[in-house]
Short mmCIF file of C-alpha atoms and ligand atoms in Angstrom, two decimals:
data_model
loop_
_atom_site.label_atom_id
_atom_site.label_comp_id
_atom_site.label_asym_id
_atom_site.label_seq_id
_atom_site.Cartn_x
_atom_site.Cartn_y
_atom_site.Cartn_z
CA MET A 1 19.93 -4.67 -6.81
CA ASN A 2 22.30 -1.92 -5.63
CA LEU A 3 21.49 1.66 -6.61
CA VAL A 4 22.97 5.13 -6.17
CA PHE A 5 20.70 8.17 -6.02
CA LEU A 6 22.05 11.51 -7.08
CA GLY A 7 20.49 14.97 -7.04
CA PRO A 8 20.77 18.38 -5.46
CA PRO A 9 19.37 19.22 -1.93
CA GLY A 10 15.67 19.78 -2.38
CA ALA A 11 15.31 17.45 -5.39
CA GLY A 12 13.07 15.09 -3.41
CA LYS A 13 15.78 12.42 -3.32
CA GLY A 14 14.92 11.17 0.09
CA THR A 15 11.24 10.58 -0.63
CA GLN A 16 11.85 8.95 -3.77
CA ALA A 17 14.64 6.81 -2.42
CA GLN A 18 12.54 5.61 0.35
CA ARG A 19 9.67 4.60 -2.03
CA LEU A 20 11.81 2.88 -4.53
CA ALA A 21 13.76 0.97 -1.85
CA THR A 22 10.53 -0.16 -0.26
CA ALA A 23 9.02 -1.10 -3.58
CA HIS A 24 12.21 -3.32 -4.33
CA GLY A 25 12.59 -4.68 -0.85
CA ILE A 26 16.12 -3.29 -0.53
CA ALA A 27 17.54 -1.17 2.22
CA HIS A 28 17.37 2.63 2.06
CA VAL A 29 20.80 3.99 3.14
CA SER A 30 20.65 7.67 3.73
CA THR A 31 23.92 9.14 4.86
CA GLY A 32 22.29 12.38 5.87
CA ASP A 33 19.96 10.44 8.16
CA MET A 34 22.68 8.44 9.55
CA LEU A 35 24.78 11.54 10.36
CA ARG A 36 21.78 13.27 11.90
CA SER A 37 21.05 10.22 14.02
CA ALA A 38 24.79 9.94 15.00
CA VAL A 39 24.64 13.74 16.11
CA ALA A 40 21.40 13.13 18.00
CA GLU A 41 22.82 10.17 19.82
CA GLY A 42 26.07 11.89 20.57
CA THR A 43 28.30 9.19 19.15
CA GLU A 44 31.86 9.92 18.32
CA VAL A 45 31.07 10.25 14.59
CA GLY A 46 28.18 12.50 15.49
CA ARG A 47 30.61 14.72 17.52
CA GLN A 48 32.86 14.90 14.50
CA ALA A 49 30.11 15.49 12.02
CA LYS A 50 28.00 18.20 13.72
CA GLY A 51 29.97 21.26 12.76
CA TYR A 52 29.97 20.14 9.15
CA LEU A 53 26.30 19.53 8.97
CA ASP A 54 25.49 22.86 10.62
CA ARG A 55 27.63 24.66 8.05
CA GLY A 56 26.46 22.77 5.03
CA GLU A 57 29.87 21.37 4.47
CA LEU A 58 30.72 17.85 3.60
CA VAL A 59 32.05 15.54 6.46
CA PRO A 60 35.49 14.00 5.56
CA ASP A 61 35.31 11.42 2.82
CA GLN A 62 37.00 8.67 4.83
CA VAL A 63 34.55 9.09 7.76
CA ILE A 64 31.36 8.69 5.63
CA ALA A 65 32.92 6.05 3.53
CA ASP A 66 33.72 3.88 6.54
CA LEU A 67 30.19 4.33 7.80
CA VAL A 68 28.64 3.34 4.53
CA ALA A 69 31.04 0.34 4.05
CA GLU A 70 29.95 -1.05 7.43
CA ARG A 71 26.34 -0.26 6.86
CA ILE A 72 26.04 -2.18 3.48
CA GLN A 73 27.26 -5.33 5.28
CA ALA A 74 24.29 -5.36 7.65
CA ASP A 75 21.70 -8.08 7.16
CA ASP A 76 18.87 -5.74 5.57
CA CYS A 77 21.33 -4.97 2.82
CA SER A 78 21.66 -8.58 1.69
CA THR A 79 18.84 -8.17 -0.80
CA GLY A 80 20.40 -4.93 -2.09
CA PHE A 81 20.63 -1.29 -1.08
CA LEU A 82 19.82 2.15 -2.31
CA LEU A 83 22.54 4.70 -1.47
CA ASP A 84 20.99 8.22 -0.79
CA GLY A 85 23.47 11.06 -0.31
CA PHE A 86 26.65 8.87 -1.00
CA PRO A 87 28.92 9.16 -2.86
CA ARG A 88 29.06 12.93 -2.97
CA THR A 89 32.57 13.43 -4.15
CA LEU A 90 34.77 11.77 -6.71
CA ALA A 91 37.02 10.60 -3.91
CA GLN A 92 34.02 8.98 -2.25
CA ALA A 93 33.13 7.32 -5.41
CA GLU A 94 36.57 5.81 -5.54
CA LEU A 95 36.26 4.60 -1.83
CA LEU A 96 32.91 3.05 -2.72
CA ASP A 97 34.44 1.23 -5.63
CA GLY A 98 37.04 -0.17 -3.34
CA ALA A 99 34.61 -1.24 -0.69
CA LEU A 100 32.27 -2.84 -3.26
CA SER A 101 34.99 -4.72 -4.97
CA GLY A 102 36.22 -6.05 -1.67
CA LEU A 103 32.57 -7.38 -1.09
CA ASP A 104 32.27 -8.69 -4.60
CA LEU A 105 29.30 -6.23 -5.17
CA ALA A 106 28.56 -3.66 -7.83
CA ILE A 107 26.29 -0.68 -8.56
CA ASP A 108 23.50 -1.49 -11.06
CA ALA A 109 22.26 2.00 -11.69
CA ALA A 110 22.66 5.59 -10.69
CA VAL A 111 19.46 7.66 -10.57
CA LEU A 112 19.89 11.33 -11.00
CA ILE A 113 16.94 13.52 -10.01
CA GLU A 114 17.08 16.83 -11.83
CA VAL A 115 15.44 20.01 -10.66
CA ASN A 116 16.27 23.57 -11.76
CA GLU A 117 17.87 25.92 -9.12
CA ASP A 118 14.93 28.29 -8.78
CA GLU A 119 12.64 25.48 -7.80
CA LEU A 120 15.24 24.03 -5.41
CA LEU A 121 15.57 27.32 -3.60
CA GLN A 122 11.74 27.59 -3.37
CA ARG A 123 11.44 24.21 -1.98
CA LEU A 124 14.34 24.32 0.46
CA THR A 125 13.27 27.81 1.92
CA SER A 126 9.73 26.61 2.42
CA ARG A 127 10.02 23.17 3.67
CA GLY A 128 10.22 24.25 7.21
CA GLU A 129 11.21 20.82 8.84
CA GLY A 130 13.33 22.75 11.23
CA ARG A 131 16.54 21.11 9.99
CA SER A 132 19.51 23.15 11.31
CA ASP A 133 21.01 23.38 7.94
CA ASP A 134 17.83 24.89 6.25
CA GLN A 135 18.99 28.51 6.97
CA PRO A 136 19.12 30.53 3.70
CA ASP A 137 22.89 31.08 3.70
CA VAL A 138 23.41 27.52 4.55
CA ILE A 139 21.09 26.36 1.86
CA ARG A 140 23.00 28.39 -0.68
CA HIS A 141 26.24 26.84 0.47
CA ARG A 142 24.86 23.33 0.12
CA LEU A 143 23.71 24.06 -3.48
CA GLU A 144 27.28 25.40 -4.23
CA VAL A 145 28.95 22.28 -2.68
CA TYR A 146 26.67 20.10 -4.78
CA ALA A 147 27.53 21.94 -7.99
CA ASP A 148 31.26 21.81 -7.28
CA GLN A 149 31.67 18.48 -5.70
CA THR A 150 28.79 16.15 -6.37
CA ALA A 151 27.47 17.13 -9.86
CA PRO A 152 30.56 15.69 -11.51
CA LEU A 153 29.49 12.23 -10.38
CA ALA A 154 26.78 12.24 -13.01
CA GLY A 155 29.54 12.20 -15.68
CA LEU A 156 31.30 9.24 -13.97
CA TYR A 157 28.33 7.02 -13.87
CA ASP A 158 27.30 8.08 -17.32
CA GLN A 159 30.66 6.91 -18.62
CA ARG A 160 30.01 3.56 -17.04
CA GLY A 161 26.65 3.39 -18.75
CA LEU A 162 24.82 3.42 -15.42
CA LEU A 163 23.28 6.97 -15.26
CA ARG A 164 19.40 7.26 -15.48
CA ARG A 165 18.36 10.88 -15.66
CA VAL A 166 14.91 11.66 -14.16
CA ASP A 167 12.94 14.85 -14.38
CA GLY A 168 12.12 15.79 -10.71
CA LEU A 169 9.38 18.35 -11.49
CA GLY A 170 5.72 17.35 -10.78
CA SER A 171 3.87 15.45 -8.15
CA ILE A 172 5.65 12.93 -5.87
CA ASP A 173 3.65 10.19 -7.63
CA ASP A 174 4.68 11.44 -11.09
CA VAL A 175 8.35 11.51 -10.21
CA ALA A 176 8.05 8.11 -8.49
CA ALA A 177 6.61 6.63 -11.76
CA ARG A 178 9.61 8.04 -13.67
CA VAL A 179 12.12 6.80 -11.20
CA ALA A 180 10.64 3.26 -11.25
CA GLY A 181 10.65 3.27 -15.13
CA SER A 182 14.28 4.47 -15.15
CA VAL A 183 15.41 1.39 -13.28
CA ASN A 184 13.04 -1.17 -14.89
CA GLY A 185 14.74 -3.99 -16.57
CA ARG A 186 17.68 -3.99 -14.21
CA SER A 187 18.37 -7.31 -12.65
CA VAL A 188 17.12 -7.56 -9.01
P1 LIG B 201 20.76 17.43 1.39
O1 LIG B 201 21.06 16.55 0.24
O2 LIG B 201 19.38 17.91 1.32
O3 LIG B 201 21.72 18.52 1.55
P2 LIG B 201 21.41 15.21 3.21
O4 LIG B 201 20.43 14.79 4.28
O5 LIG B 201 21.69 14.29 2.14
O6 LIG B 201 20.76 16.53 2.62
O7 LIG B 201 22.80 15.67 3.88
C1 LIG B 201 22.86 16.61 4.91
C2 LIG B 201 24.34 16.90 5.25
O8 LIG B 201 24.84 15.76 5.85
C3 LIG B 201 25.14 17.39 4.19
O9 LIG B 201 25.11 18.84 4.10
C4 LIG B 201 26.56 17.01 4.81
O10 LIG B 201 27.05 17.78 5.83
C5 LIG B 201 26.36 15.66 5.47
N1 LIG B 201 26.50 14.49 4.52
C6 LIG B 201 25.44 13.69 4.11
N2 LIG B 201 26.03 12.84 3.23
C7 LIG B 201 27.35 13.05 3.08
C8 LIG B 201 28.44 12.54 2.34
N3 LIG B 201 28.26 11.40 1.56
N4 LIG B 201 29.69 13.07 2.53
C9 LIG B 201 29.86 14.12 3.35
N5 LIG B 201 28.83 14.76 4.03
C10 LIG B 201 27.61 14.18 3.91
#
């Protein structure tokens, strides 16, 4: 099973993605985590990406699409994968489609975790993980980038009959149960 996770910063996407991927024995592919590791390791991609991350901007589509295309061919993705944080623009969705068709793969469902903006701001300003992009002005910018560039992807996956909307309010366990229910019945 191959899944896409969509949702604004602060929606709890990473936590839910990890749980669902573990439950299904599929790889959790988080582009944010991949980029933060690349920055920490000082790789070429990391050097290119650092400024974008610090400003809350998106790294160039082709850079991230190439990373993901390579990542989904790793051994641990052979049972399936959950893409967390990608695609994030319509151009990335097209690049993903191209990579998947070349590998004879497809997306089975796209899970959108929905949380209202007041709650998102509340969560992001109090999560205090020390992420360099969790400064108030950068948070506001990440939410704008999401609304402008990423939110339209829900329509794209909805047109394809793949979108599963999940209410992201409530406890982690409550949301996890909704997420699990939303993908039930998909072929594994
Ligand atoms: P969040 O969803 O909380 O903003 P992520 O960990 O998913 O956090 O992403 C953090 C940052 O990594 C983004 O603000 C962006 O700079 C970069 N990033 C992650 N995924 C992508 C992507 N698919 N395309 C471009 N940039 C990305």
